[in-house]
mmCIF file of C-alpha atoms in Angstrom:
data_model
loop_
_atom_site.group_PDB
_atom_site.id
_atom_site.type_symbol
_atom_site.label_atom_id
_atom_site.label_comp_id
_atom_site.label_asym_id
_atom_site.label_seq_id
_atom_site.Cartn_x
_atom_site.Cartn_y
_atom_site.Cartn_z
ATOM 1 C CA MET X 12 -11.367 1.322 61.131
ATOM 2 C CA LYS X 13 -11.060 1.764 64.877
ATOM 3 C CA ASN X 14 -9.119 4.865 65.913
ATOM 4 C CA LEU X 15 -7.721 5.998 69.219
ATOM 5 C CA SER X 16 -9.935 8.296 71.264
ATOM 6 C CA ALA X 17 -8.780 11.692 72.522
ATOM 7 C CA GLU X 18 -8.461 10.203 76.030
ATOM 8 C CA GLN X 19 -6.242 7.432 74.740
ATOM 9 C CA ILE X 20 -4.021 9.968 72.974
ATOM 10 C CA GLU X 21 -3.775 11.885 76.225
ATOM 11 C CA ARG X 22 -2.866 8.615 77.985
ATOM 12 C CA LEU X 23 -0.028 8.142 75.460
ATOM 13 C CA TYR X 24 1.324 11.634 76.223
ATOM 14 C CA GLU X 25 1.162 10.793 79.911
ATOM 15 C CA PHE X 26 2.950 7.487 79.213
ATOM 16 C CA THR X 27 5.856 9.279 77.489
ATOM 17 C CA ARG X 28 6.105 11.693 80.414
ATOM 18 C CA GLN X 29 6.178 8.749 82.833
ATOM 19 C CA HIS X 30 9.097 7.441 80.808
ATOM 20 C CA TYR X 31 11.090 10.645 81.248
ATOM 21 C CA VAL X 32 10.323 12.349 77.937
ATOM 22 C CA GLU X 33 9.527 15.874 79.069
ATOM 23 C CA TYR X 34 9.711 17.696 75.736
ATOM 24 C CA TYR X 35 6.491 18.143 73.825
ATOM 25 C CA ASP X 36 8.074 17.805 70.353
ATOM 26 C CA VAL X 37 9.647 14.449 71.213
ATOM 27 C CA GLN X 38 6.452 13.278 72.942
ATOM 28 C CA THR X 39 4.324 14.132 69.897
ATOM 29 C CA GLU X 40 6.394 12.020 67.538
ATOM 30 C CA LEU X 41 6.419 9.040 69.900
ATOM 31 C CA VAL X 42 2.672 9.347 70.546
ATOM 32 C CA ASP X 43 1.882 9.233 66.824
ATOM 33 C CA HIS X 44 4.208 6.263 66.330
ATOM 34 C CA ILE X 45 2.641 4.161 69.087
ATOM 35 C CA ALA X 46 -0.893 5.270 68.173
ATOM 36 C CA THR X 47 -0.397 4.216 64.538
ATOM 37 C CA ALA X 48 1.037 0.868 65.639
ATOM 38 C CA ILE X 49 -1.908 0.227 67.976
ATOM 39 C CA GLU X 50 -4.414 1.098 65.224
ATOM 40 C CA LYS X 51 -2.612 -1.341 62.939
ATOM 41 C CA HIS X 52 -3.153 -4.107 65.518
ATOM 42 C CA TRP X 53 -6.826 -3.130 65.758
ATOM 43 C CA GLN X 54 -7.219 -3.524 62.015
ATOM 44 C CA GLU X 55 -6.500 -7.212 62.508
ATOM 45 C CA ASP X 56 -8.433 -7.593 65.755
ATOM 46 C CA PRO X 57 -10.355 -4.580 67.094
ATOM 47 C CA HIS X 58 -10.949 -6.261 70.455
ATOM 48 C CA GLN X 59 -7.355 -6.199 71.607
ATOM 49 C CA ASP X 60 -6.750 -4.307 74.822
ATOM 50 C CA PHE X 61 -5.269 -0.797 74.487
ATOM 51 C CA GLU X 62 -2.902 -1.027 77.484
ATOM 52 C CA THR X 63 -1.557 -4.443 76.441
ATOM 53 C CA LEU X 64 -0.808 -3.163 72.950
ATOM 54 C CA LEU X 65 0.811 -0.045 74.371
ATOM 55 C CA GLN X 66 3.196 -2.127 76.471
ATOM 56 C CA ARG X 67 3.945 -4.395 73.517
ATOM 57 C CA GLU X 68 4.834 -1.451 71.283
ATOM 58 C CA PHE X 69 6.892 0.200 74.013
ATOM 59 C CA LYS X 70 9.005 -2.979 74.322
ATOM 60 C CA LYS X 71 10.057 -2.532 70.694
ATOM 61 C CA PHE X 72 12.048 0.540 71.736
ATOM 62 C CA GLY X 73 14.453 -1.792 73.519
ATOM 63 C CA VAL X 74 15.644 -2.119 77.112
ATOM 64 C CA PHE X 75 16.444 1.578 77.429
ATOM 65 C CA GLY X 76 12.928 2.611 76.421
ATOM 66 C CA PHE X 77 12.699 6.102 74.988
ATOM 67 C CA SER X 78 16.029 7.233 76.428
ATOM 68 C CA GLU X 79 18.042 6.449 73.296
ATOM 69 C CA VAL X 80 15.636 8.422 71.100
ATOM 70 C CA LEU X 81 15.649 11.285 73.580
ATOM 71 C CA GLU X 82 19.433 11.409 73.928
ATOM 72 C CA GLU X 83 19.987 11.471 70.189
ATOM 73 C CA ARG X 84 17.327 14.118 69.780
ATOM 74 C CA GLN X 85 19.098 16.251 72.376
ATOM 75 C CA LYS X 86 22.404 15.835 70.552
ATOM 76 C CA ALA X 87 20.807 16.748 67.227
ATOM 77 C CA MET X 88 19.143 19.850 68.694
ATOM 78 C CA GLN X 89 22.318 20.935 70.446
ATOM 79 C CA LYS X 90 24.003 20.739 67.054
ATOM 80 C CA ARG X 91 21.315 22.947 65.552
ATOM 81 C CA TYR X 92 21.795 25.390 68.383
ATOM 82 C CA PHE X 93 25.513 25.636 67.677
ATOM 83 C CA GLN X 94 24.728 26.218 64.010
ATOM 84 C CA LEU X 95 22.567 29.172 65.083
ATOM 85 C CA VAL X 96 25.377 30.517 67.280
ATOM 86 C CA LYS X 97 27.842 30.120 64.416
ATOM 87 C CA LYS X 98 25.559 31.962 62.012
ATOM 88 C CA GLU X 99 25.241 34.897 64.407
ATOM 89 C CA ALA X 100 28.972 34.890 65.168
ATOM 90 C CA LEU X 101 29.775 35.186 61.459
ATOM 91 C CA GLN X 102 27.766 38.417 61.383
ATOM 92 C CA PHE X 103 30.398 39.931 63.670
ATOM 93 C CA LEU X 104 33.051 39.280 61.052
ATOM 94 C CA LYS X 105 31.177 41.313 58.446
ATOM 95 C CA LEU X 106 30.955 45.052 57.988
ATOM 96 C CA PRO X 107 29.983 47.172 59.870
ATOM 97 C CA LYS X 108 30.176 45.061 63.055
ATOM 98 C CA VAL X 109 33.726 43.923 62.337
ATOM 99 C CA ILE X 110 34.951 47.490 62.860
ATOM 100 C CA ILE X 111 33.618 47.523 66.426
ATOM 101 C CA VAL X 112 35.093 44.052 67.024
ATOM 102 C CA ALA X 113 38.510 45.196 65.789
ATOM 103 C CA PHE X 114 38.284 48.293 67.973
ATOM 104 C CA PHE X 115 37.645 46.213 71.108
ATOM 105 C CA ILE X 116 40.466 43.782 70.317
ATOM 106 C CA TRP X 117 42.768 46.794 69.931
ATOM 107 C CA LEU X 118 41.425 48.438 73.098
ATOM 108 C CA PHE X 119 41.924 45.356 75.288
ATOM 109 C CA SER X 120 45.385 44.666 73.824
ATOM 110 C CA PHE X 121 46.348 48.327 74.297
ATOM 111 C CA LEU X 122 45.178 48.301 77.916
ATOM 112 C CA MET X 123 47.102 45.078 78.598
ATOM 113 C CA LEU X 124 50.252 46.686 77.189
ATOM 114 C CA GLN X 125 49.927 49.519 79.710
ATOM 115 C CA LYS X 126 50.763 46.963 82.416
ATOM 116 C CA GLU X 127 49.500 47.746 85.965
ATOM 117 C CA ILE X 128 46.610 50.182 85.478
ATOM 118 C CA GLY X 129 45.644 48.702 82.101
ATOM 119 C CA VAL X 130 45.644 45.151 83.434
ATOM 120 C CA LEU X 131 43.553 46.336 86.376
ATOM 121 C CA ILE X 132 40.940 47.852 84.035
ATOM 122 C CA VAL X 133 40.842 44.685 81.902
ATOM 123 C CA GLY X 134 40.522 42.558 85.054
ATOM 124 C CA PHE X 135 37.635 44.725 86.217
ATOM 125 C CA LEU X 136 35.876 44.409 82.828
ATOM 126 C CA VAL X 137 36.215 40.625 82.798
ATOM 127 C CA PHE X 138 34.872 40.490 86.348
ATOM 128 C CA ALA X 139 31.920 42.672 85.310
ATOM 129 C CA GLU X 140 31.316 40.272 82.427
ATOM 130 C CA LEU X 141 31.224 37.356 84.850
ATOM 131 C CA ILE X 142 28.609 39.113 87.003
ATOM 132 C CA TRP X 143 26.571 39.876 83.877
ATOM 133 C CA VAL X 144 26.765 36.196 82.808
ATOM 134 C CA PHE X 145 25.312 35.091 86.149
ATOM 135 C CA TYR X 146 22.609 37.720 85.947
ATOM 136 C CA GLU X 147 21.615 36.501 82.464
ATOM 137 C CA LEU X 148 21.676 32.835 83.501
ATOM 138 C CA ILE X 149 19.251 33.599 86.325
ATOM 139 C CA ARG X 150 17.060 35.796 84.098
ATOM 140 C CA LEU X 151 16.686 33.066 81.449
ATOM 141 C CA GLN X 152 16.086 30.408 84.080
ATOM 142 C CA LYS X 153 13.220 32.480 85.465
ATOM 143 C CA ILE X 154 11.652 32.780 81.997
ATOM 144 C CA ASN X 155 12.023 29.003 81.561
ATOM 145 C CA LYS X 156 10.306 28.253 84.879
ATOM 146 C CA GLN X 157 7.517 30.701 84.124
ATOM 147 C CA LYS X 158 6.970 29.090 80.718
ATOM 148 C CA LYS X 159 6.717 25.615 82.231
ATOM 149 C CA LYS X 160 4.218 26.857 84.799
ATOM 150 C CA GLU X 161 2.075 28.536 82.133
ATOM 151 C CA ASN X 162 1.351 25.672 79.755
ATOM 152 C CA GLY X 163 3.529 22.749 80.733
ATOM 153 C CA ARG X 164 4.600 22.297 77.123
ATOM 154 C CA VAL X 165 8.318 22.587 76.674
ATOM 155 C CA TYR X 166 10.018 22.247 73.338
ATOM 156 C CA LEU X 167 13.511 20.822 73.404
ATOM 157 C CA LEU X 168 15.110 23.633 71.407
ATOM 158 C CA GLU X 169 13.325 26.196 73.574
ATOM 159 C CA GLU X 170 14.874 24.623 76.658
ATOM 160 C CA ILE X 171 18.332 24.723 75.025
ATOM 161 C CA LEU X 172 17.842 28.387 74.054
ATOM 162 C CA LEU X 173 16.791 29.289 77.578
ATOM 163 C CA LYS X 174 19.734 27.417 79.031
ATOM 164 C CA SER X 175 22.006 29.278 76.596
ATOM 165 C CA GLY X 176 23.117 25.932 75.168
ATOM 166 C CA SER X 177 25.051 25.344 78.395
ATOM 167 C CA VAL X 178 27.791 27.575 76.954
ATOM 168 C CA GLY X 179 27.024 30.466 79.333
ATOM 169 C CA ALA X 180 29.856 30.167 81.837
ATOM 170 C CA MET X 181 31.904 28.049 79.428
ATOM 171 C CA GLY X 182 32.635 31.227 77.491
ATOM 172 C CA PHE X 183 35.452 31.811 79.982
ATOM 173 C CA MET X 184 37.189 28.527 79.260
ATOM 174 C CA PRO X 185 39.684 29.911 76.689
ATOM 175 C CA PHE X 186 41.199 32.131 79.422
ATOM 176 C CA TYR X 187 42.027 29.119 81.556
ATOM 177 C CA TRP X 188 43.658 27.334 78.643
ATOM 178 C CA PHE X 189 45.564 30.459 77.811
ATOM 179 C CA TRP X 190 46.808 31.174 81.339
ATOM 180 C CA THR X 191 48.520 27.787 81.295
ATOM 181 C CA VAL X 192 50.643 28.571 78.213
ATOM 182 C CA GLU X 193 50.945 32.346 78.585
ATOM 183 C CA LYS X 194 54.396 32.289 80.259
ATOM 184 C CA SER X 195 56.080 30.865 77.176
ATOM 185 C CA LEU X 196 55.161 33.846 74.948
ATOM 186 C CA PRO X 197 56.502 37.422 74.716
ATOM 187 C CA TYR X 198 54.226 39.911 76.515
ATOM 188 C CA GLN X 199 53.079 41.697 73.320
ATOM 189 C CA TYR X 200 51.611 38.464 71.972
ATOM 190 C CA VAL X 201 49.990 37.701 75.313
ATOM 191 C CA SER X 202 48.260 41.095 75.184
ATOM 192 C CA ILE X 203 46.972 40.606 71.658
ATOM 193 C CA ILE X 204 45.757 37.051 72.283
ATOM 194 C CA LEU X 205 44.019 38.120 75.487
ATOM 195 C CA GLY X 206 42.413 41.037 73.647
ATOM 196 C CA LEU X 207 41.105 38.534 71.099
ATOM 197 C CA LEU X 208 39.864 36.063 73.731
ATOM 198 C CA ILE X 209 38.109 38.698 75.838
ATOM 199 C CA THR X 210 36.366 40.197 72.801
ATOM 200 C CA SER X 211 35.296 36.725 71.586
ATOM 201 C CA SER X 212 33.881 35.820 74.968
ATOM 202 C CA PHE X 213 31.866 39.078 75.042
ATOM 203 C CA ILE X 214 30.492 38.313 71.575
ATOM 204 C CA LEU X 215 29.645 34.706 72.475
ATOM 205 C CA HIS X 216 27.816 35.760 75.615
ATOM 206 C CA TYR X 217 25.994 38.506 73.774
ATOM 207 C CA ILE X 218 24.792 35.960 71.185
ATOM 208 C CA VAL X 219 23.609 33.275 73.628
ATOM 209 C CA PHE X 220 22.074 35.654 76.174
ATOM 210 C CA ARG X 221 20.678 38.449 74.037
ATOM 211 C CA ILE X 222 20.462 37.812 70.288
ATOM 212 C CA LEU X 223 19.186 34.214 70.265
ATOM 213 C CA PRO X 224 16.648 34.553 73.116
ATOM 214 C CA ALA X 225 15.252 37.657 71.364
ATOM 215 C CA LYS X 226 14.725 35.604 68.194
ATOM 216 C CA LYS X 227 13.356 32.602 70.109
ATOM 217 C CA GLU X 228 9.809 32.593 68.739
ATOM 218 C CA GLU X 229 10.962 33.039 65.144
ATOM 219 C CA ILE X 230 13.515 30.206 65.511
ATOM 220 C CA LEU X 231 11.024 27.868 67.188
ATOM 221 C CA HIS X 232 8.338 28.427 64.553
ATOM 222 C CA ARG X 233 10.837 27.560 61.847
ATOM 223 C CA VAL X 234 12.016 24.366 63.560
ATOM 224 C CA TYR X 235 8.582 23.299 64.843
ATOM 225 C CA PRO X 236 5.883 23.742 62.201
ATOM 226 C CA GLU X 237 3.458 22.071 64.648
ATOM 227 C CA MET X 238 3.312 25.269 66.690
ATOM 228 C CA LYS X 239 1.005 26.688 64.037
ATOM 229 C CA LEU X 240 -1.269 23.637 64.224
ATOM 230 C CA GLU X 241 -1.451 23.538 67.994
ATOM 231 C CA ASN X 242 -4.469 25.753 68.360
ATOM 232 C CA LEU X 243 -6.502 24.204 65.555
ATOM 233 C CA MET D 4 17.644 -10.184 59.979
ATOM 234 C CA SER D 5 18.784 -11.069 63.441
ATOM 235 C CA ASN D 6 22.105 -9.266 63.237
ATOM 236 C CA SER D 7 21.186 -5.607 63.183
ATOM 237 C CA LYS D 8 24.861 -4.617 63.258
ATOM 238 C CA LEU D 9 25.033 -5.466 59.582
ATOM 239 C CA TYR D 10 22.602 -2.787 58.452
ATOM 240 C CA LYS D 11 23.196 -0.148 61.114
ATOM 241 C CA GLY D 12 25.763 1.749 59.085
ATOM 242 C CA SER D 13 23.432 1.812 56.087
ATOM 243 C CA LEU D 14 20.314 2.904 57.936
ATOM 244 C CA SER D 15 20.518 6.566 56.982
ATOM 245 C CA THR D 16 21.178 5.615 53.346
ATOM 246 C CA ILE D 17 18.041 3.441 53.406
ATOM 247 C CA ILE D 18 16.039 6.333 54.876
ATOM 248 C CA LEU D 19 17.303 8.819 52.271
ATOM 249 C CA LYS D 20 16.495 6.391 49.452
ATOM 250 C CA LEU D 21 12.966 5.712 50.721
ATOM 251 C CA LEU D 22 12.234 9.412 51.154
ATOM 252 C CA ALA D 23 13.487 10.137 47.648
ATOM 253 C CA GLU D 24 11.041 7.588 46.245
ATOM 254 C CA ASN D 25 8.052 8.415 48.429
ATOM 255 C CA ASN D 26 8.302 12.206 48.723
ATOM 256 C CA LYS D 27 7.295 12.392 52.395
ATOM 257 C CA MET D 28 6.991 9.732 55.074
ATOM 258 C CA TYR D 29 6.487 9.462 58.832
ATOM 259 C CA GLY D 30 8.454 7.247 61.208
ATOM 260 C CA TYR D 31 6.079 4.313 61.513
ATOM 261 C CA GLU D 32 5.526 4.281 57.759
ATOM 262 C CA ILE D 33 9.280 3.914 57.171
ATOM 263 C CA THR D 34 9.525 0.848 59.431
ATOM 264 C CA GLN D 35 6.580 -0.752 57.629
ATOM 265 C CA LYS D 36 7.913 0.062 54.181
ATOM 266 C CA VAL D 37 11.265 -1.553 54.944
ATOM 267 C CA LYS D 38 9.522 -4.643 56.297
ATOM 268 C CA GLU D 39 7.356 -4.825 53.171
ATOM 269 C CA LEU D 40 10.236 -4.316 50.694
ATOM 270 C CA THR D 41 12.410 -6.959 52.346
ATOM 271 C CA GLN D 42 9.537 -9.371 53.038
ATOM 272 C CA GLY D 43 10.181 -9.080 56.734
ATOM 273 C CA GLU D 44 13.878 -9.936 56.428
ATOM 274 C CA LEU D 45 14.939 -6.537 57.710
ATOM 275 C CA THR D 46 13.266 -4.858 60.653
ATOM 276 C CA ILE D 47 14.265 -1.354 61.590
ATOM 277 C CA THR D 48 13.968 -0.912 65.320
ATOM 278 C CA GLU D 49 12.308 2.184 66.710
ATOM 279 C CA GLY D 50 15.320 2.838 68.912
ATOM 280 C CA ALA D 51 17.526 3.142 65.805
ATOM 281 C CA LEU D 52 15.119 4.811 63.377
ATOM 282 C CA TYR D 53 14.324 8.022 65.232
ATOM 283 C CA PRO D 54 17.916 8.844 66.201
ATOM 284 C CA ALA D 55 18.894 8.397 62.546
ATOM 285 C CA LEU D 56 16.030 10.643 61.372
ATOM 286 C CA HIS D 57 16.875 13.330 63.914
ATOM 287 C CA LYS D 58 20.527 13.270 62.950
ATOM 288 C CA LEU D 59 19.711 13.664 59.261
ATOM 289 C CA GLU D 60 17.346 16.506 60.128
ATOM 290 C CA ALA D 61 20.012 18.295 62.189
ATOM 291 C CA ASP D 62 22.481 17.887 59.318
ATOM 292 C CA GLY D 63 20.047 19.720 57.054
ATOM 293 C CA PHE D 64 19.281 16.708 54.840
ATOM 294 C CA LEU D 65 15.649 16.446 55.934
ATOM 295 C CA GLU D 66 12.907 18.945 56.582
ATOM 296 C CA VAL D 67 9.718 18.325 58.482
ATOM 297 C CA GLU D 68 6.078 18.942 57.818
ATOM 298 C CA MET D 69 3.343 18.525 60.413
ATOM 299 C CA GLN D 70 -0.160 17.339 59.685
ATOM 300 C CA ARG D 71 -3.155 16.813 61.883
ATOM 301 C CA VAL D 72 -4.317 13.208 61.472
ATOM 302 C CA ASP D 73 -7.513 12.249 63.330
ATOM 303 C CA ASN D 74 -6.937 13.664 66.793
ATOM 304 C CA ARG D 75 -3.159 13.848 66.814
ATOM 305 C CA LEU D 76 -0.201 15.466 65.075
ATOM 306 C CA ARG D 77 1.951 13.585 62.594
ATOM 307 C CA LYS D 78 5.480 14.520 61.661
ATOM 308 C CA TYR D 79 6.428 13.900 58.049
ATOM 309 C CA TYR D 80 10.010 13.923 56.817
ATOM 310 C CA LYS D 81 11.024 15.170 53.369
ATOM 311 C CA LEU D 82 14.368 15.425 51.602
ATOM 312 C CA THR D 83 15.906 18.865 51.247
ATOM 313 C CA GLN D 84 18.010 19.751 48.232
ATOM 314 C CA ALA D 85 21.138 18.910 50.220
ATOM 315 C CA GLY D 86 19.484 15.641 51.217
ATOM 316 C CA ASN D 87 18.942 14.744 47.569
ATOM 317 C CA GLN D 88 22.618 15.245 46.781
ATOM 318 C CA GLU D 89 23.610 13.332 49.894
ATOM 319 C CA LYS D 90 21.372 10.432 48.844
ATOM 320 C CA VAL D 91 23.185 10.084 45.511
ATOM 321 C CA SER D 92 26.648 9.996 47.060
ATOM 322 C CA ARG D 93 25.636 7.676 49.897
ATOM 323 C CA ILE D 94 24.028 5.184 47.514
ATOM 324 C CA GLU D 95 27.168 5.155 45.365
ATOM 325 C CA GLU D 96 29.193 4.582 48.516
ATOM 326 C CA LEU D 97 26.920 1.735 49.606
ATOM 327 C CA GLU D 98 27.074 0.096 46.166
ATOM 328 C CA ARG D 99 30.872 0.217 46.207
ATOM 329 C CA PHE D 100 30.824 -1.277 49.693
ATOM 330 C CA ILE D 101 28.525 -4.119 48.597
ATOM 331 C CA GLU D 102 30.886 -4.884 45.702
ATOM 332 C CA THR D 103 33.876 -4.911 48.027
ATOM 333 C CA ILE D 104 32.153 -7.251 50.444
ATOM 334 C CA GLN D 105 31.144 -9.474 47.512
ATOM 335 C CA GLY D 106 34.817 -9.645 46.605
ATOM 336 C CA ILE D 107 35.648 -10.954 50.057
ATOM 337 C CA VAL D 108 32.696 -13.276 50.554
ATOM 338 C CA ASN D 109 32.621 -14.651 46.996
ATOM 339 C CA PRO D 110 36.048 -14.086 45.496
ATOM 340 C CA LYS D 111 36.132 -14.510 41.744
ATOM 341 C CA PRO D 112 38.229 -17.548 40.861
ATOM 342 C CA SER D 113 41.453 -16.250 39.405
ATOM 343 C CA LEU D 114 43.245 -17.925 36.552
ATOM 344 C CA GLY D 115 46.505 -19.535 37.298
#
């Protein structure tokens, strides 16, 4: 049986890249699919031209090419990322971490209740958090760029992890929603809810910027068993 | 089948069923198996198959295994325990649906 040569496999990887699939895990699956289909054609007639068969198989993916597969893969991976965030967040509701969480909720609420000076301190802390978020976004982006330069192989989940699942700055969203309804509540409730929101946003940012990136390799090896086979 | 809309909602059920019977399969193999079982009546398009597989994987119903085949990597899909349970309920659901449709397409003649 006629098989594809190493050069032809490389050509298939290049073909997926030309069609806007930049993630190695998605490329690998598509390469194997097209390669198997081409070999099937060769079983019937080994003289058929490689490039012609490649184009024929690519057409089967429909008018949008690989984009549908890629989009769905991104959605699926984003979902997995949120599952990871959720798992880590639940840890903060267990002992002993929950004690620290409760302390911070109390602290922020208490400060808010002190009016002027307290509100000023809380405002300063939230501002400091914002600066930290930007610092982390830039730090992770640098690691991402470096990684791409090093081996050119980017895994989709790795990209999501290094882009903090695009939730980085979104962690502030609840404040905006809250500011719009805040006037209709008594001040004590406003303080407690803000204490809760500020603490949650600190936890969320800590998870996406610190905990998950630190566990990146472990997570990737679990999701991508091919990483072990890569160097064989 | 020319009208792919008819099977689209059942695609993941078909995948779960095939994986339960064949232990592990890769994408291309699934398309061929469906073609073979339906004598070419039903063709799963590549643009629909992979999104369905990835969704099932993200939902925790499938796990993957990689193997080196010739000079490339192949991704095999297998059912997880949750996937096995999901398969049972989805097949029951599909069977009920087929019966319902039968009732509309071929209503049983009623007496009176």
